[in-house]
Short mmCIF file of N, CA and C in Angstrom, two decimals:
data_model
loop_
_atom_site.label_atom_id
_atom_site.label_comp_id
_atom_site.label_asym_id
_atom_site.label_seq_id
_atom_site.Cartn_x
_atom_site.Cartn_y
_atom_site.Cartn_z
N MET A 265 0.85 -1.17 -0.01
CA MET A 265 0.00 0.00 -0.01
C MET A 265 0.90 1.24 -0.01
N THR A 266 0.52 2.25 -0.71
CA THR A 266 1.30 3.48 -0.80
C THR A 266 1.10 4.34 0.44
N HIS A 267 2.02 5.25 0.62
CA HIS A 267 1.91 6.20 1.71
C HIS A 267 1.15 7.40 1.17
N HIS A 268 -0.13 7.48 1.51
CA HIS A 268 -0.98 8.50 0.96
C HIS A 268 -0.50 9.91 1.28
N GLY A 269 0.05 10.14 2.46
CA GLY A 269 0.47 11.46 2.89
C GLY A 269 1.65 12.03 2.11
N ASP A 270 2.36 11.19 1.35
CA ASP A 270 3.54 11.64 0.64
C ASP A 270 3.21 12.61 -0.49
N HIS A 271 1.99 12.62 -0.96
CA HIS A 271 1.64 13.44 -2.12
C HIS A 271 0.84 14.68 -1.77
N LEU A 272 0.69 14.98 -0.49
CA LEU A 272 -0.21 16.05 -0.09
C LEU A 272 0.46 17.42 -0.14
N PRO A 273 -0.30 18.43 -0.58
CA PRO A 273 0.24 19.81 -0.50
C PRO A 273 0.32 20.25 0.97
N ALA A 274 1.07 21.30 1.22
CA ALA A 274 1.30 21.76 2.60
C ALA A 274 0.01 22.03 3.36
N ASP A 275 -1.00 22.56 2.69
CA ASP A 275 -2.24 22.89 3.39
C ASP A 275 -3.08 21.65 3.72
N ARG A 276 -2.70 20.50 3.24
CA ARG A 276 -3.38 19.26 3.54
C ARG A 276 -2.47 18.27 4.25
N GLN A 277 -1.42 18.76 4.85
CA GLN A 277 -0.42 17.91 5.49
C GLN A 277 -1.02 17.01 6.57
N TYR A 278 -2.05 17.50 7.28
CA TYR A 278 -2.61 16.72 8.37
C TYR A 278 -3.99 16.18 8.07
N PHE A 279 -4.49 16.45 6.91
CA PHE A 279 -5.79 15.92 6.51
C PHE A 279 -5.64 15.31 5.13
N ASP A 280 -5.74 13.99 5.08
CA ASP A 280 -5.66 13.29 3.80
C ASP A 280 -7.03 12.69 3.55
N PRO A 281 -7.82 13.30 2.69
CA PRO A 281 -9.20 12.83 2.46
C PRO A 281 -9.25 11.37 1.99
N VAL A 282 -8.24 10.93 1.27
CA VAL A 282 -8.23 9.54 0.78
C VAL A 282 -8.18 8.58 1.97
N VAL A 283 -7.27 8.84 2.88
CA VAL A 283 -7.10 7.96 4.05
C VAL A 283 -8.26 8.11 5.02
N GLN A 284 -8.65 9.34 5.27
CA GLN A 284 -9.67 9.57 6.29
C GLN A 284 -11.08 9.21 5.87
N THR A 285 -11.23 8.82 4.63
CA THR A 285 -12.56 8.35 4.18
C THR A 285 -12.51 6.92 3.71
N LEU A 286 -11.45 6.20 4.02
CA LEU A 286 -11.34 4.80 3.65
C LEU A 286 -12.40 3.98 4.36
N PRO A 287 -12.91 2.95 3.71
CA PRO A 287 -13.78 2.00 4.41
C PRO A 287 -12.99 1.36 5.57
N PHE A 288 -13.69 0.95 6.62
CA PHE A 288 -13.06 0.45 7.83
C PHE A 288 -12.00 -0.59 7.58
N GLU A 289 -12.30 -1.60 6.76
CA GLU A 289 -11.33 -2.70 6.54
C GLU A 289 -10.06 -2.20 5.85
N GLN A 290 -10.20 -1.29 4.91
CA GLN A 290 -9.02 -0.74 4.24
C GLN A 290 -8.21 0.13 5.20
N LEU A 291 -8.89 0.89 6.04
CA LEU A 291 -8.19 1.71 7.04
C LEU A 291 -7.44 0.81 8.02
N ARG A 292 -8.07 -0.27 8.44
CA ARG A 292 -7.44 -1.20 9.37
C ARG A 292 -6.20 -1.82 8.72
N THR A 293 -6.29 -2.17 7.45
CA THR A 293 -5.14 -2.74 6.74
C THR A 293 -4.00 -1.74 6.68
N LEU A 294 -4.30 -0.48 6.41
CA LEU A 294 -3.29 0.57 6.37
C LEU A 294 -2.66 0.75 7.76
N GLN A 295 -3.47 0.80 8.79
CA GLN A 295 -2.97 0.92 10.17
C GLN A 295 -2.07 -0.24 10.54
N GLU A 296 -2.48 -1.44 10.19
CA GLU A 296 -1.67 -2.64 10.49
C GLU A 296 -0.32 -2.55 9.78
N ALA A 297 -0.30 -2.13 8.54
CA ALA A 297 0.95 -2.02 7.76
C ALA A 297 1.87 -0.97 8.41
N ARG A 298 1.31 0.15 8.78
CA ARG A 298 2.11 1.20 9.40
C ARG A 298 2.63 0.77 10.76
N LEU A 299 1.82 0.07 11.50
CA LEU A 299 2.27 -0.45 12.81
C LEU A 299 3.41 -1.42 12.63
N ARG A 300 3.27 -2.36 11.71
CA ARG A 300 4.35 -3.36 11.49
C ARG A 300 5.64 -2.65 11.10
N LYS A 301 5.54 -1.65 10.24
CA LYS A 301 6.75 -0.91 9.82
C LYS A 301 7.41 -0.23 11.01
N GLN A 302 6.61 0.41 11.85
CA GLN A 302 7.17 1.09 13.03
C GLN A 302 7.75 0.10 14.04
N LEU A 303 7.07 -1.00 14.26
CA LEU A 303 7.58 -2.02 15.19
C LEU A 303 8.87 -2.64 14.67
N ASP A 304 8.95 -2.88 13.36
CA ASP A 304 10.20 -3.40 12.81
C ASP A 304 11.33 -2.42 13.04
N ARG A 305 11.06 -1.15 12.92
CA ARG A 305 12.09 -0.15 13.16
C ARG A 305 12.49 -0.12 14.64
N VAL A 306 11.52 -0.18 15.52
CA VAL A 306 11.83 -0.14 16.95
C VAL A 306 12.75 -1.29 17.33
N TRP A 307 12.53 -2.47 16.75
CA TRP A 307 13.37 -3.62 17.10
C TRP A 307 14.65 -3.69 16.28
N SER A 308 14.69 -3.13 15.10
CA SER A 308 15.90 -3.23 14.29
C SER A 308 16.90 -2.11 14.60
N VAL A 309 16.39 -0.98 15.06
CA VAL A 309 17.23 0.16 15.44
C VAL A 309 16.88 0.46 16.90
N PRO A 310 17.38 -0.33 17.82
CA PRO A 310 16.95 -0.19 19.20
C PRO A 310 17.20 1.21 19.77
N VAL A 311 16.17 1.76 20.36
CA VAL A 311 16.24 3.03 21.07
C VAL A 311 16.33 2.63 22.54
N PRO A 312 17.43 3.02 23.21
CA PRO A 312 17.66 2.50 24.56
C PRO A 312 16.47 2.61 25.53
N PHE A 313 15.78 3.72 25.52
CA PHE A 313 14.64 3.93 26.42
C PHE A 313 13.59 2.85 26.21
N PHE A 314 13.20 2.65 24.96
CA PHE A 314 12.14 1.67 24.69
C PHE A 314 12.64 0.24 24.77
N GLN A 315 13.88 0.03 24.42
CA GLN A 315 14.46 -1.32 24.55
C GLN A 315 14.40 -1.76 26.00
N LYS A 316 14.81 -0.90 26.92
CA LYS A 316 14.77 -1.23 28.34
C LYS A 316 13.33 -1.41 28.82
N LYS A 317 12.45 -0.57 28.36
CA LYS A 317 11.05 -0.60 28.78
C LYS A 317 10.38 -1.91 28.32
N PHE A 318 10.63 -2.28 27.07
CA PHE A 318 10.04 -3.53 26.55
C PHE A 318 10.64 -4.74 27.23
N GLU A 319 11.96 -4.74 27.45
CA GLU A 319 12.59 -5.86 28.16
C GLU A 319 12.05 -6.00 29.56
N ALA A 320 11.85 -4.89 30.26
CA ALA A 320 11.33 -4.94 31.64
C ALA A 320 9.90 -5.49 31.66
N ALA A 321 9.17 -5.23 30.59
CA ALA A 321 7.77 -5.73 30.51
C ALA A 321 7.72 -7.14 29.92
N GLY A 322 8.88 -7.68 29.51
CA GLY A 322 8.90 -9.02 28.92
C GLY A 322 8.33 -9.07 27.52
N VAL A 323 8.36 -7.95 26.80
CA VAL A 323 7.80 -7.90 25.46
C VAL A 323 8.89 -8.16 24.42
N ARG A 324 8.60 -9.08 23.50
CA ARG A 324 9.51 -9.38 22.40
C ARG A 324 8.80 -9.05 21.08
N ARG A 325 9.56 -8.91 20.01
CA ARG A 325 8.99 -8.50 18.73
C ARG A 325 7.82 -9.40 18.31
N GLY A 326 7.89 -10.66 18.48
CA GLY A 326 6.84 -11.58 18.06
C GLY A 326 5.58 -11.47 18.89
N ASP A 327 5.64 -10.77 20.02
CA ASP A 327 4.47 -10.63 20.88
C ASP A 327 3.46 -9.62 20.35
N VAL A 328 3.91 -8.74 19.48
CA VAL A 328 3.04 -7.70 18.94
C VAL A 328 2.99 -7.86 17.43
N ARG A 329 1.91 -8.45 16.98
CA ARG A 329 1.79 -8.75 15.53
C ARG A 329 0.83 -7.82 14.82
N GLY A 330 0.00 -7.11 15.58
CA GLY A 330 -0.96 -6.22 14.99
C GLY A 330 -1.65 -5.35 15.99
N LEU A 331 -2.65 -4.62 15.55
CA LEU A 331 -3.37 -3.68 16.39
C LEU A 331 -3.98 -4.35 17.63
N ASP A 332 -4.44 -5.56 17.48
CA ASP A 332 -5.06 -6.26 18.60
C ASP A 332 -4.06 -6.61 19.72
N ASP A 333 -2.77 -6.49 19.42
CA ASP A 333 -1.74 -6.81 20.40
C ASP A 333 -1.14 -5.56 21.08
N LEU A 334 -1.63 -4.40 20.73
CA LEU A 334 -1.05 -3.18 21.30
C LEU A 334 -1.11 -3.14 22.83
N HIS A 335 -2.09 -3.80 23.39
CA HIS A 335 -2.20 -3.82 24.86
C HIS A 335 -0.97 -4.48 25.52
N ARG A 336 -0.20 -5.22 24.76
CA ARG A 336 1.00 -5.87 25.31
C ARG A 336 2.15 -4.88 25.55
N LEU A 337 2.11 -3.76 24.83
CA LEU A 337 3.17 -2.77 24.97
C LEU A 337 2.93 -1.92 26.20
N PRO A 338 3.99 -1.66 26.98
CA PRO A 338 3.83 -0.80 28.17
C PRO A 338 3.59 0.64 27.72
N THR A 339 2.77 1.34 28.47
CA THR A 339 2.55 2.73 28.16
C THR A 339 3.72 3.58 28.65
N THR A 340 3.83 4.75 28.07
CA THR A 340 4.89 5.66 28.45
C THR A 340 4.29 6.98 28.94
N LEU A 341 4.75 7.42 30.06
CA LEU A 341 4.28 8.67 30.64
C LEU A 341 5.25 9.80 30.31
N LYS A 342 4.71 11.00 30.16
CA LYS A 342 5.56 12.15 29.87
C LYS A 342 6.64 12.32 30.95
N ALA A 343 6.30 12.02 32.17
CA ALA A 343 7.26 12.13 33.28
C ALA A 343 8.47 11.20 33.05
N GLU A 344 8.24 10.02 32.46
CA GLU A 344 9.35 9.11 32.16
C GLU A 344 10.28 9.72 31.13
N LEU A 345 9.72 10.40 30.14
CA LEU A 345 10.53 11.04 29.10
C LEU A 345 11.34 12.18 29.71
N ARG A 346 10.75 12.93 30.60
CA ARG A 346 11.47 14.01 31.25
C ARG A 346 12.64 13.49 32.09
N VAL A 347 12.42 12.38 32.80
CA VAL A 347 13.49 11.76 33.58
C VAL A 347 14.62 11.33 32.64
N SER A 348 14.26 10.75 31.52
CA SER A 348 15.25 10.32 30.53
C SER A 348 16.08 11.52 30.04
N GLU A 349 15.42 12.65 29.81
CA GLU A 349 16.13 13.84 29.38
C GLU A 349 17.06 14.36 30.46
N GLU A 350 16.64 14.28 31.71
CA GLU A 350 17.46 14.72 32.82
C GLU A 350 18.69 13.81 32.98
N GLN A 351 18.50 12.51 32.84
CA GLN A 351 19.59 11.57 33.04
C GLN A 351 20.52 11.48 31.83
N HIS A 352 20.00 11.83 30.64
CA HIS A 352 20.80 11.74 29.40
C HIS A 352 20.57 13.00 28.58
N PRO A 353 21.08 14.14 29.08
CA PRO A 353 20.82 15.40 28.38
C PRO A 353 21.55 15.45 27.03
N PRO A 354 21.08 16.24 26.11
CA PRO A 354 19.89 17.09 26.26
C PRO A 354 18.62 16.44 25.74
N PHE A 355 18.72 15.30 25.06
CA PHE A 355 17.55 14.74 24.39
C PHE A 355 16.97 13.49 25.00
N GLY A 356 17.65 12.89 25.99
CA GLY A 356 17.19 11.68 26.55
C GLY A 356 17.52 10.47 25.69
N GLU A 357 17.07 9.31 26.14
CA GLU A 357 17.37 8.06 25.41
C GLU A 357 16.20 7.57 24.56
N TYR A 358 15.18 8.37 24.40
CA TYR A 358 14.00 7.90 23.70
C TYR A 358 13.89 8.41 22.27
N ARG A 359 14.77 9.22 21.79
CA ARG A 359 14.69 9.76 20.44
C ARG A 359 15.11 8.68 19.43
N GLY A 360 14.46 8.69 18.31
CA GLY A 360 14.83 7.77 17.25
C GLY A 360 13.80 6.74 16.89
N ALA A 361 12.79 6.56 17.74
CA ALA A 361 11.75 5.60 17.43
C ALA A 361 10.76 6.22 16.51
#
């Protein structure tokens, strides 16, 4: 599936009528594809903050296969990101995902 947002003019950068009017099943397929791409990146280019967080939660790449598995991922609080920035200035260990 193509990345619909790649062709949008600046005034439509955040509203893509093609994507936002997709039938539910097509939208779900697009979301699943985007999630898989992001998860592959998270595991192939480990970002220390998330790598530690996933390991602590016992989450491995095969545990999250799609949208229905998102509940397996630990949530992240803004306070955790701030602590990361304080401990690893100036950007913290969470950039890159």
